[in-house]
Amino acid sequence: MTFYSEMADTATDMLTEFGQSIVITRPSLNFSNITNKPVSGGTVSLATVGLFTKIDRSLVDGTRIQDTDRVMVIDASVSPRMGDLLDVSGMVTPESVGAAPGIILSPGQALSWTIVAIKDINPAGTPVCYFVQVRR
C-alpha cells in the first residue's frame, strides 16, 4: 500500500465518520446502432459519502460562484462529472448545507444539487477525494 492510497483510505474513513451517504444521479443515454444517435435516456445512481463545507463569501461574484452555491467533499469511490445531481435527502439540518440562508429543510425532504465545478485531489495518479461546487 502506498502513502497516497493510505491517504485516500483515511479520507474515506473521515468522510464516512463525519459525513453522510449521498447518491450521485448521472444521466445516461442509450444509442441506436443504426443511427448512432441517442434514442432514450435514463439515469445511473451511484452511492458515496460526503459532507458540505462553506464557500468563503468574499469569493462570491454572482456568476461563477453564486451566493447559494456550496462545496461538497466526496470520497474517491465515485469520480463525479459535470452535470451530475447529488441527492442529499438524508441531510435535514440547515447546518448540514452550510446554513444556507432561505433554505428550510424538513425531514425526508429531497434536495438535489447540480455539480458545476470539480477539483480533484489526485497526487501521483491516486484519487484521494473530490471537492465539487454544487448549485441548487
mmCIF file of N, CA and C in Angstrom:
data_model
loop_
_atom_site.group_PDB
_atom_site.id
_atom_site.type_symbol
_atom_site.label_atom_id
_atom_site.label_comp_id
_atom_site.label_asym_id
_atom_site.label_seq_id
_atom_site.Cartn_x
_atom_site.Cartn_y
_atom_site.Cartn_z
ATOM 1 N N MET A 1 0.849 -1.173 0.000
ATOM 2 C CA MET A 1 0.000 0.000 0.000
ATOM 3 C C MET A 1 0.896 1.238 0.000
ATOM 4 N N THR A 2 0.601 2.164 -0.881
ATOM 5 C CA THR A 2 1.411 3.365 -0.984
ATOM 6 C C THR A 2 0.916 4.440 -0.027
ATOM 7 N N PHE A 3 1.732 5.460 0.131
ATOM 8 C CA PHE A 3 1.378 6.571 1.011
ATOM 9 C C PHE A 3 0.079 7.232 0.562
ATOM 10 N N TYR A 4 -0.080 7.454 -0.740
ATOM 11 C CA TYR A 4 -1.270 8.141 -1.243
ATOM 12 C C TYR A 4 -2.533 7.280 -1.133
ATOM 13 N N SER A 5 -2.393 5.980 -1.296
ATOM 14 C CA SER A 5 -3.575 5.120 -1.109
ATOM 15 C C SER A 5 -3.974 5.082 0.361
ATOM 16 N N GLU A 6 -3.015 5.196 1.276
ATOM 17 C CA GLU A 6 -3.339 5.308 2.697
ATOM 18 C C GLU A 6 -4.058 6.630 2.973
ATOM 19 N N MET A 7 -3.627 7.705 2.299
ATOM 20 C CA MET A 7 -4.322 8.992 2.443
ATOM 21 C C MET A 7 -5.752 8.881 1.950
ATOM 22 N N ALA A 8 -5.969 8.189 0.840
ATOM 23 C CA ALA A 8 -7.324 8.007 0.307
ATOM 24 C C ALA A 8 -8.180 7.208 1.279
ATOM 25 N N ASP A 9 -7.612 6.167 1.886
ATOM 26 C CA ASP A 9 -8.352 5.379 2.870
ATOM 27 C C ASP A 9 -8.705 6.221 4.100
ATOM 28 N N THR A 10 -7.766 7.056 4.540
ATOM 29 C CA THR A 10 -8.023 7.936 5.680
ATOM 30 C C THR A 10 -9.118 8.939 5.355
ATOM 31 N N ALA A 11 -9.069 9.514 4.152
ATOM 32 C CA ALA A 11 -10.105 10.475 3.739
ATOM 33 C C ALA A 11 -11.471 9.797 3.697
ATOM 34 N N THR A 12 -11.542 8.590 3.171
ATOM 35 C CA THR A 12 -12.809 7.858 3.128
ATOM 36 C C THR A 12 -13.311 7.554 4.535
ATOM 37 N N ASP A 13 -12.411 7.152 5.428
ATOM 38 C CA ASP A 13 -12.810 6.875 6.810
ATOM 39 C C ASP A 13 -13.365 8.123 7.487
ATOM 40 N N MET A 14 -12.705 9.257 7.286
ATOM 41 C CA MET A 14 -13.155 10.501 7.915
ATOM 42 C C MET A 14 -14.488 10.970 7.329
ATOM 43 N N LEU A 15 -14.636 10.867 6.013
ATOM 44 C CA LEU A 15 -15.904 11.267 5.390
ATOM 45 C C LEU A 15 -17.036 10.339 5.817
ATOM 46 N N THR A 16 -16.741 9.063 6.003
ATOM 47 C CA THR A 16 -17.755 8.124 6.469
ATOM 48 C C THR A 16 -18.172 8.450 7.897
ATOM 49 N N GLU A 17 -17.197 8.828 8.727
ATOM 50 C CA GLU A 17 -17.492 9.126 10.126
ATOM 51 C C GLU A 17 -18.227 10.451 10.302
ATOM 52 N N PHE A 18 -17.783 11.490 9.597
ATOM 53 C CA PHE A 18 -18.325 12.828 9.819
ATOM 54 C C PHE A 18 -19.338 13.266 8.768
ATOM 55 N N GLY A 19 -19.361 12.622 7.620
ATOM 56 C CA GLY A 19 -20.310 12.981 6.563
ATOM 57 C C GLY A 19 -21.514 12.062 6.581
ATOM 58 N N GLN A 20 -22.229 12.067 5.478
ATOM 59 C CA GLN A 20 -23.389 11.201 5.333
ATOM 60 C C GLN A 20 -23.389 10.609 3.935
ATOM 61 N N SER A 21 -24.188 9.579 3.767
ATOM 62 C CA SER A 21 -24.266 8.950 2.456
ATOM 63 C C SER A 21 -25.042 9.856 1.505
ATOM 64 N N ILE A 22 -24.588 9.895 0.288
ATOM 65 C CA ILE A 22 -25.249 10.665 -0.763
ATOM 66 C C ILE A 22 -25.378 9.775 -1.987
ATOM 67 N N VAL A 23 -26.262 10.174 -2.869
ATOM 68 C CA VAL A 23 -26.454 9.440 -4.110
ATOM 69 C C VAL A 23 -26.169 10.399 -5.263
ATOM 70 N N ILE A 24 -25.271 9.998 -6.139
ATOM 71 C CA ILE A 24 -24.985 10.769 -7.348
ATOM 72 C C ILE A 24 -25.832 10.180 -8.459
ATOM 73 N N THR A 25 -26.669 11.016 -9.063
ATOM 74 C CA THR A 25 -27.510 10.584 -10.172
ATOM 75 C C THR A 25 -26.898 11.117 -11.450
ATOM 76 N N ARG A 26 -26.537 10.200 -12.328
ATOM 77 C CA ARG A 26 -25.864 10.556 -13.575
ATOM 78 C C ARG A 26 -26.769 10.224 -14.750
ATOM 79 N N PRO A 27 -27.028 11.207 -15.628
ATOM 80 C CA PRO A 27 -27.813 10.911 -16.824
ATOM 81 C C PRO A 27 -27.056 9.937 -17.726
ATOM 82 N N SER A 28 -27.785 9.013 -18.307
ATOM 83 C CA SER A 28 -27.167 8.085 -19.256
ATOM 84 C C SER A 28 -28.051 8.002 -20.489
ATOM 85 N N LEU A 29 -27.433 7.799 -21.616
ATOM 86 C CA LEU A 29 -28.163 7.726 -22.878
ATOM 87 C C LEU A 29 -27.940 6.376 -23.534
ATOM 88 N N ASN A 30 -28.979 5.880 -24.166
ATOM 89 C CA ASN A 30 -28.873 4.681 -24.988
ATOM 90 C C ASN A 30 -28.790 5.125 -26.442
ATOM 91 N N PHE A 31 -27.873 4.544 -27.177
ATOM 92 C CA PHE A 31 -27.667 4.932 -28.565
ATOM 93 C C PHE A 31 -28.190 3.860 -29.516
ATOM 94 N N SER A 32 -28.732 4.314 -30.628
ATOM 95 C CA SER A 32 -29.175 3.411 -31.675
ATOM 96 C C SER A 32 -27.954 2.973 -32.481
ATOM 97 N N ASN A 33 -27.811 1.669 -32.708
ATOM 98 C CA ASN A 33 -26.693 1.170 -33.509
ATOM 99 C C ASN A 33 -26.814 1.576 -34.974
ATOM 100 N N ILE A 34 -28.025 1.832 -35.409
ATOM 101 C CA ILE A 34 -28.244 2.173 -36.813
ATOM 102 C C ILE A 34 -27.934 3.641 -37.076
ATOM 103 N N THR A 35 -28.475 4.532 -36.254
ATOM 104 C CA THR A 35 -28.301 5.968 -36.491
ATOM 105 C C THR A 35 -27.180 6.585 -35.673
ATOM 106 N N ASN A 36 -26.687 5.859 -34.668
ATOM 107 C CA ASN A 36 -25.664 6.349 -33.750
ATOM 108 C C ASN A 36 -26.083 7.662 -33.076
ATOM 109 N N LYS A 37 -27.372 7.766 -32.796
ATOM 110 C CA LYS A 37 -27.908 8.920 -32.097
ATOM 111 C C LYS A 37 -28.615 8.433 -30.838
ATOM 112 N N PRO A 38 -28.717 9.295 -29.831
ATOM 113 C CA PRO A 38 -29.418 8.864 -28.619
ATOM 114 C C PRO A 38 -30.893 8.615 -28.891
ATOM 115 N N VAL A 39 -31.404 7.504 -28.377
ATOM 116 C CA VAL A 39 -32.808 7.162 -28.586
ATOM 117 C C VAL A 39 -33.611 7.215 -27.305
ATOM 118 N N SER A 40 -32.984 7.047 -26.179
ATOM 119 C CA SER A 40 -33.700 7.130 -24.912
ATOM 120 C C SER A 40 -32.720 7.500 -23.818
ATOM 121 N N GLY A 41 -33.247 8.056 -22.779
ATOM 122 C CA GLY A 41 -32.403 8.446 -21.658
ATOM 123 C C GLY A 41 -32.743 7.650 -20.424
ATOM 124 N N GLY A 42 -31.913 7.751 -19.488
ATOM 125 C CA GLY A 42 -32.114 7.104 -18.209
ATOM 126 C C GLY A 42 -31.144 7.702 -17.221
ATOM 127 N N THR A 43 -31.068 7.118 -16.077
ATOM 128 C CA THR A 43 -30.132 7.592 -15.075
ATOM 129 C C THR A 43 -29.435 6.422 -14.421
ATOM 130 N N VAL A 44 -28.263 6.699 -13.886
ATOM 131 C CA VAL A 44 -27.495 5.733 -13.118
ATOM 132 C C VAL A 44 -27.301 6.344 -11.739
ATOM 133 N N SER A 45 -27.585 5.578 -10.700
ATOM 134 C CA SER A 45 -27.409 6.056 -9.329
ATOM 135 C C SER A 45 -26.154 5.436 -8.733
ATOM 136 N N LEU A 46 -25.294 6.288 -8.189
ATOM 137 C CA LEU A 46 -24.036 5.857 -7.594
ATOM 138 C C LEU A 46 -23.998 6.315 -6.141
ATOM 139 N N ALA A 47 -23.707 5.418 -5.218
ATOM 140 C CA ALA A 47 -23.674 5.756 -3.797
ATOM 141 C C ALA A 47 -22.253 6.105 -3.363
ATOM 142 N N THR A 48 -22.148 7.133 -2.540
ATOM 143 C CA THR A 48 -20.860 7.555 -1.987
ATOM 144 C C THR A 48 -21.117 8.272 -0.669
ATOM 145 N N VAL A 49 -20.081 8.802 -0.065
ATOM 146 C CA VAL A 49 -20.227 9.581 1.159
ATOM 147 C C VAL A 49 -19.607 10.946 0.946
ATOM 148 N N GLY A 50 -20.122 11.941 1.669
ATOM 149 C CA GLY A 50 -19.588 13.285 1.533
ATOM 150 C C GLY A 50 -20.112 14.198 2.616
ATOM 151 N N LEU A 51 -19.609 15.413 2.608
ATOM 152 C CA LEU A 51 -20.089 16.426 3.539
ATOM 153 C C LEU A 51 -19.952 17.794 2.908
ATOM 154 N N PHE A 52 -20.835 18.712 3.337
ATOM 155 C CA PHE A 52 -20.821 20.071 2.842
ATOM 156 C C PHE A 52 -19.808 20.910 3.601
ATOM 157 N N THR A 53 -19.183 21.842 2.888
ATOM 158 C CA THR A 53 -18.349 22.865 3.500
ATOM 159 C C THR A 53 -18.837 24.213 2.997
ATOM 160 N N LYS A 54 -18.404 25.253 3.643
ATOM 161 C CA LYS A 54 -18.848 26.584 3.258
ATOM 162 C C LYS A 54 -17.895 27.184 2.231
ATOM 163 N N ILE A 55 -18.431 28.088 1.413
ATOM 164 C CA ILE A 55 -17.630 28.855 0.474
ATOM 165 C C ILE A 55 -17.341 30.203 1.115
ATOM 166 N N ASP A 56 -16.113 30.654 1.015
ATOM 167 C CA ASP A 56 -15.760 31.973 1.516
ATOM 168 C C ASP A 56 -16.596 33.020 0.785
ATOM 169 N N ARG A 57 -17.374 33.785 1.510
ATOM 170 C CA ARG A 57 -18.300 34.761 0.915
ATOM 171 C C ARG A 57 -17.578 35.833 0.103
ATOM 172 N N SER A 58 -16.287 36.049 0.343
ATOM 173 C CA SER A 58 -15.564 37.048 -0.446
ATOM 174 C C SER A 58 -15.313 36.555 -1.872
ATOM 175 N N LEU A 59 -15.464 35.253 -2.116
ATOM 176 C CA LEU A 59 -15.257 34.699 -3.453
ATOM 177 C C LEU A 59 -16.511 34.759 -4.331
ATOM 178 N N VAL A 60 -17.668 35.062 -3.736
ATOM 179 C CA VAL A 60 -18.918 35.102 -4.480
ATOM 180 C C VAL A 60 -18.893 36.279 -5.436
ATOM 181 N N ASP A 61 -19.044 35.975 -6.741
ATOM 182 C CA ASP A 61 -19.061 37.041 -7.749
ATOM 183 C C ASP A 61 -20.399 37.138 -8.471
ATOM 184 N N GLY A 62 -21.327 36.237 -8.175
ATOM 185 C CA GLY A 62 -22.659 36.290 -8.766
ATOM 186 C C GLY A 62 -22.804 35.538 -10.073
ATOM 187 N N THR A 63 -21.710 35.162 -10.705
ATOM 188 C CA THR A 63 -21.803 34.404 -11.953
ATOM 189 C C THR A 63 -21.139 33.037 -11.794
ATOM 190 N N ARG A 64 -19.828 33.028 -11.622
ATOM 191 C CA ARG A 64 -19.123 31.761 -11.481
ATOM 192 C C ARG A 64 -19.407 31.108 -10.135
ATOM 193 N N ILE A 65 -19.448 31.912 -9.089
ATOM 194 C CA ILE A 65 -19.804 31.434 -7.755
ATOM 195 C C ILE A 65 -20.967 32.278 -7.278
ATOM 196 N N GLN A 66 -22.093 31.625 -7.040
ATOM 197 C CA GLN A 66 -23.283 32.331 -6.590
ATOM 198 C C GLN A 66 -23.436 32.192 -5.082
ATOM 199 N N ASP A 67 -24.294 33.040 -4.515
ATOM 200 C CA ASP A 67 -24.452 33.089 -3.068
ATOM 201 C C ASP A 67 -24.987 31.782 -2.495
ATOM 202 N N THR A 68 -25.783 31.052 -3.245
ATOM 203 C CA THR A 68 -26.372 29.810 -2.731
ATOM 204 C C THR A 68 -25.521 28.575 -3.029
ATOM 205 N N ASP A 69 -24.397 28.732 -3.715
ATOM 206 C CA ASP A 69 -23.520 27.602 -4.019
ATOM 207 C C ASP A 69 -22.882 27.067 -2.744
ATOM 208 N N ARG A 70 -22.578 25.789 -2.762
ATOM 209 C CA ARG A 70 -21.881 25.131 -1.667
ATOM 210 C C ARG A 70 -20.781 24.259 -2.265
ATOM 211 N N VAL A 71 -19.851 23.840 -1.424
ATOM 212 C CA VAL A 71 -18.809 22.897 -1.820
ATOM 213 C C VAL A 71 -19.033 21.622 -1.028
ATOM 214 N N MET A 72 -19.012 20.508 -1.738
ATOM 215 C CA MET A 72 -19.148 19.215 -1.078
ATOM 216 C C MET A 72 -17.867 18.424 -1.295
ATOM 217 N N VAL A 73 -17.367 17.846 -0.221
ATOM 218 C CA VAL A 73 -16.210 16.960 -0.297
ATOM 219 C C VAL A 73 -16.756 15.547 -0.368
ATOM 220 N N ILE A 74 -16.377 14.805 -1.416
ATOM 221 C CA ILE A 74 -16.830 13.420 -1.543
ATOM 222 C C ILE A 74 -15.620 12.504 -1.673
ATOM 223 N N ASP A 75 -15.805 11.261 -1.285
ATOM 224 C CA ASP A 75 -14.680 10.328 -1.340
ATOM 225 C C ASP A 75 -14.399 9.895 -2.772
ATOM 226 N N ALA A 76 -13.314 9.203 -2.948
ATOM 227 C CA ALA A 76 -12.836 8.872 -4.290
ATOM 228 C C ALA A 76 -13.442 7.603 -4.861
ATOM 229 N N SER A 77 -14.466 7.045 -4.216
ATOM 230 C CA SER A 77 -15.065 5.811 -4.729
ATOM 231 C C SER A 77 -15.815 6.039 -6.033
ATOM 232 N N VAL A 78 -16.301 7.268 -6.246
ATOM 233 C CA VAL A 78 -17.016 7.627 -7.470
ATOM 234 C C VAL A 78 -16.365 8.874 -8.038
ATOM 235 N N SER A 79 -16.057 8.849 -9.317
ATOM 236 C CA SER A 79 -15.496 10.025 -9.977
ATOM 237 C C SER A 79 -16.649 10.889 -10.495
ATOM 238 N N PRO A 80 -16.861 12.084 -9.910
ATOM 239 C CA PRO A 80 -18.002 12.907 -10.335
ATOM 240 C C PRO A 80 -17.779 13.517 -11.709
ATOM 241 N N ARG A 81 -18.869 13.872 -12.362
ATOM 242 C CA ARG A 81 -18.830 14.540 -13.666
ATOM 243 C C ARG A 81 -19.672 15.799 -13.612
ATOM 244 N N MET A 82 -19.356 16.737 -14.475
ATOM 245 C CA MET A 82 -20.144 17.964 -14.560
ATOM 246 C C MET A 82 -21.578 17.596 -14.924
ATOM 247 N N GLY A 83 -22.534 18.229 -14.258
ATOM 248 C CA GLY A 83 -23.937 17.985 -14.542
ATOM 249 C C GLY A 83 -24.561 16.869 -13.735
ATOM 250 N N ASP A 84 -23.740 16.100 -13.001
ATOM 251 C CA ASP A 84 -24.311 15.078 -12.123
ATOM 252 C C ASP A 84 -25.159 15.748 -11.049
ATOM 253 N N LEU A 85 -26.162 15.031 -10.562
ATOM 254 C CA LEU A 85 -27.003 15.530 -9.476
ATOM 255 C C LEU A 85 -26.636 14.813 -8.190
ATOM 256 N N LEU A 86 -26.547 15.583 -7.099
ATOM 257 C CA LEU A 86 -26.292 14.999 -5.792
ATOM 258 C C LEU A 86 -27.584 15.018 -5.000
ATOM 259 N N ASP A 87 -28.022 13.862 -4.564
ATOM 260 C CA ASP A 87 -29.219 13.749 -3.742
ATOM 261 C C ASP A 87 -28.766 13.643 -2.291
ATOM 262 N N VAL A 88 -29.088 14.658 -1.518
ATOM 263 C CA VAL A 88 -28.676 14.701 -0.122
ATOM 264 C C VAL A 88 -29.893 14.674 0.787
ATOM 265 N N SER A 89 -30.876 13.853 0.464
ATOM 266 C CA SER A 89 -32.121 13.828 1.227
ATOM 267 C C SER A 89 -31.913 13.370 2.660
ATOM 268 N N GLY A 90 -30.801 12.728 2.948
ATOM 269 C CA GLY A 90 -30.533 12.320 4.319
ATOM 270 C C GLY A 90 -30.074 13.469 5.196
ATOM 271 N N MET A 91 -29.645 14.561 4.594
ATOM 272 C CA MET A 91 -29.159 15.710 5.353
ATOM 273 C C MET A 91 -30.319 16.660 5.574
ATOM 274 N N VAL A 92 -30.780 16.778 6.805
ATOM 275 C CA VAL A 92 -32.014 17.519 7.049
ATOM 276 C C VAL A 92 -31.852 18.707 7.983
ATOM 277 N N THR A 93 -30.639 19.153 8.237
ATOM 278 C CA THR A 93 -30.484 20.326 9.085
ATOM 279 C C THR A 93 -29.882 21.461 8.285
ATOM 280 N N PRO A 94 -30.241 22.700 8.577
ATOM 281 C CA PRO A 94 -29.654 23.823 7.853
ATOM 282 C C PRO A 94 -28.137 23.873 7.982
ATOM 283 N N GLU A 95 -27.597 23.412 9.123
ATOM 284 C CA GLU A 95 -26.155 23.422 9.297
ATOM 285 C C GLU A 95 -25.467 22.488 8.312
ATOM 286 N N SER A 96 -26.158 21.423 7.894
ATOM 287 C CA SER A 96 -25.539 20.449 7.002
ATOM 288 C C SER A 96 -25.378 20.975 5.591
ATOM 289 N N VAL A 97 -26.064 22.056 5.238
ATOM 290 C CA VAL A 97 -25.887 22.665 3.922
ATOM 291 C C VAL A 97 -25.213 24.016 4.059
ATOM 292 N N GLY A 98 -24.400 24.163 5.078
ATOM 293 C CA GLY A 98 -23.654 25.391 5.241
ATOM 294 C C GLY A 98 -24.511 26.535 5.737
ATOM 295 N N ALA A 99 -25.597 26.244 6.446
ATOM 296 C CA ALA A 99 -26.507 27.257 6.981
ATOM 297 C C ALA A 99 -26.929 28.214 5.880
ATOM 298 N N ALA A 100 -27.339 27.642 4.757
ATOM 299 C CA ALA A 100 -27.731 28.453 3.604
ATOM 300 C C ALA A 100 -28.928 29.323 3.957
ATOM 301 N N PRO A 101 -28.832 30.631 3.726
ATOM 302 C CA PRO A 101 -29.958 31.498 4.053
ATOM 303 C C PRO A 101 -31.146 31.203 3.155
ATOM 304 N N GLY A 102 -32.330 31.148 3.746
ATOM 305 C CA GLY A 102 -33.541 30.946 2.967
ATOM 306 C C GLY A 102 -33.843 29.506 2.640
ATOM 307 N N ILE A 103 -33.000 28.570 3.060
ATOM 308 C CA ILE A 103 -33.260 27.161 2.791
ATOM 309 C C ILE A 103 -33.794 26.533 4.064
ATOM 310 N N ILE A 104 -35.038 26.106 4.024
ATOM 311 C CA ILE A 104 -35.661 25.464 5.166
ATOM 312 C C ILE A 104 -35.860 24.003 4.810
ATOM 313 N N LEU A 105 -35.328 23.135 5.650
ATOM 314 C CA LEU A 105 -35.385 21.708 5.380
ATOM 315 C C LEU A 105 -36.319 21.035 6.362
ATOM 316 N N SER A 106 -37.011 20.040 5.901
ATOM 317 C CA SER A 106 -37.852 19.234 6.779
ATOM 318 C C SER A 106 -37.439 17.783 6.617
ATOM 319 N N PRO A 107 -37.698 16.945 7.609
ATOM 320 C CA PRO A 107 -37.297 15.541 7.495
ATOM 321 C C PRO A 107 -37.878 14.881 6.248
ATOM 322 N N GLY A 108 -37.033 14.177 5.520
ATOM 323 C CA GLY A 108 -37.471 13.464 4.340
ATOM 324 C C GLY A 108 -37.514 14.293 3.075
ATOM 325 N N GLN A 109 -37.215 15.592 3.187
ATOM 326 C CA GLN A 109 -37.241 16.452 2.003
ATOM 327 C C GLN A 109 -36.003 16.173 1.152
ATOM 328 N N ALA A 110 -36.204 15.935 -0.114
ATOM 329 C CA ALA A 110 -35.090 15.655 -1.017
ATOM 330 C C ALA A 110 -34.520 16.949 -1.553
ATOM 331 N N LEU A 111 -33.213 17.051 -1.524
ATOM 332 C CA LEU A 111 -32.526 18.198 -2.081
ATOM 333 C C LEU A 111 -31.605 17.702 -3.186
ATOM 334 N N SER A 112 -31.746 18.234 -4.366
ATOM 335 C CA SER A 112 -30.845 17.873 -5.452
ATOM 336 C C SER A 112 -29.974 19.071 -5.781
ATOM 337 N N TRP A 113 -28.698 18.835 -5.819
ATOM 338 C CA TRP A 113 -27.722 19.858 -6.157
ATOM 339 C C TRP A 113 -27.029 19.419 -7.437
ATOM 340 N N THR A 114 -26.792 20.347 -8.347
ATOM 341 C CA THR A 114 -26.111 20.061 -9.607
ATOM 342 C C THR A 114 -24.642 20.433 -9.482
ATOM 343 N N ILE A 115 -23.773 19.558 -9.948
ATOM 344 C CA ILE A 115 -22.337 19.827 -9.908
ATOM 345 C C ILE A 115 -22.000 20.836 -11.009
ATOM 346 N N VAL A 116 -21.362 21.943 -10.617
ATOM 347 C CA VAL A 116 -20.989 22.973 -11.584
ATOM 348 C C VAL A 116 -19.475 23.127 -11.706
ATOM 349 N N ALA A 117 -18.703 22.601 -10.756
ATOM 350 C CA ALA A 117 -17.242 22.648 -10.836
ATOM 351 C C ALA A 117 -16.672 21.501 -10.007
ATOM 352 N N ILE A 118 -15.532 20.977 -10.448
ATOM 353 C CA ILE A 118 -14.905 19.833 -9.782
ATOM 354 C C ILE A 118 -13.420 20.118 -9.605
ATOM 355 N N LYS A 119 -12.933 19.871 -8.394
ATOM 356 C CA LYS A 119 -11.491 19.929 -8.127
ATOM 357 C C LYS A 119 -11.117 18.605 -7.483
ATOM 358 N N ASP A 120 -10.199 17.891 -8.092
ATOM 359 C CA ASP A 120 -9.810 16.601 -7.536
ATOM 360 C C ASP A 120 -8.482 16.718 -6.809
ATOM 361 N N ILE A 121 -8.355 15.963 -5.746
ATOM 362 C CA ILE A 121 -7.087 15.814 -5.050
ATOM 363 C C ILE A 121 -6.548 14.467 -5.511
ATOM 364 N N ASN A 122 -5.533 14.523 -6.373
ATOM 365 C CA ASN A 122 -5.094 13.339 -7.086
ATOM 366 C C ASN A 122 -3.560 13.310 -7.172
ATOM 367 N N PRO A 123 -2.862 13.135 -6.036
ATOM 368 C CA PRO A 123 -1.401 13.112 -6.105
ATOM 369 C C PRO A 123 -0.886 11.798 -6.695
ATOM 370 N N ALA A 124 0.024 11.903 -7.612
ATOM 371 C CA ALA A 124 0.664 10.746 -8.240
ATOM 372 C C ALA A 124 -0.341 9.779 -8.851
ATOM 373 N N GLY A 125 -1.455 10.313 -9.346
ATOM 374 C CA GLY A 125 -2.435 9.479 -10.016
ATOM 375 C C GLY A 125 -3.324 8.654 -9.100
ATOM 376 N N THR A 126 -3.308 8.944 -7.800
ATOM 377 C CA THR A 126 -4.148 8.228 -6.841
ATOM 378 C C THR A 126 -5.224 9.176 -6.328
ATOM 379 N N PRO A 127 -6.485 9.005 -6.749
ATOM 380 C CA PRO A 127 -7.539 9.908 -6.263
ATOM 381 C C PRO A 127 -7.726 9.758 -4.753
ATOM 382 N N VAL A 128 -7.717 10.893 -4.046
ATOM 383 C CA VAL A 128 -7.908 10.901 -2.596
ATOM 384 C C VAL A 128 -9.329 11.341 -2.264
ATOM 385 N N CYS A 129 -9.765 12.456 -2.841
ATOM 386 C CA CYS A 129 -11.129 12.949 -2.655
ATOM 387 C C CYS A 129 -11.414 14.000 -3.722
ATOM 388 N N TYR A 130 -12.657 14.428 -3.783
ATOM 389 C CA TYR A 130 -13.081 15.445 -4.745
ATOM 390 C C TYR A 130 -13.782 16.575 -4.012
ATOM 391 N N PHE A 131 -13.490 17.796 -4.420
ATOM 392 C CA PHE A 131 -14.222 18.966 -3.958
ATOM 393 C C PHE A 131 -15.110 19.387 -5.122
ATOM 394 N N VAL A 132 -16.419 19.320 -4.941
ATOM 395 C CA VAL A 132 -17.341 19.675 -6.016
ATOM 396 C C VAL A 132 -18.167 20.885 -5.594
ATOM 397 N N GLN A 133 -18.210 21.865 -6.477
ATOM 398 C CA GLN A 133 -19.078 23.022 -6.248
ATOM 399 C C GLN A 133 -20.449 22.648 -6.764
ATOM 400 N N VAL A 134 -21.455 22.808 -5.904
ATOM 401 C CA VAL A 134 -22.810 22.405 -6.275
ATOM 402 C C VAL A 134 -23.739 23.597 -6.169
ATOM 403 N N ARG A 135 -24.779 23.545 -6.981
ATOM 404 C CA ARG A 135 -25.768 24.635 -7.050
ATOM 405 C C ARG A 135 -27.146 24.030 -7.041
ATOM 406 N N ARG A 136 -28.052 24.676 -6.329
ATOM 407 C CA ARG A 136 -29.447 24.235 -6.256
ATOM 408 C C ARG A 136 -30.247 24.851 -7.332
#
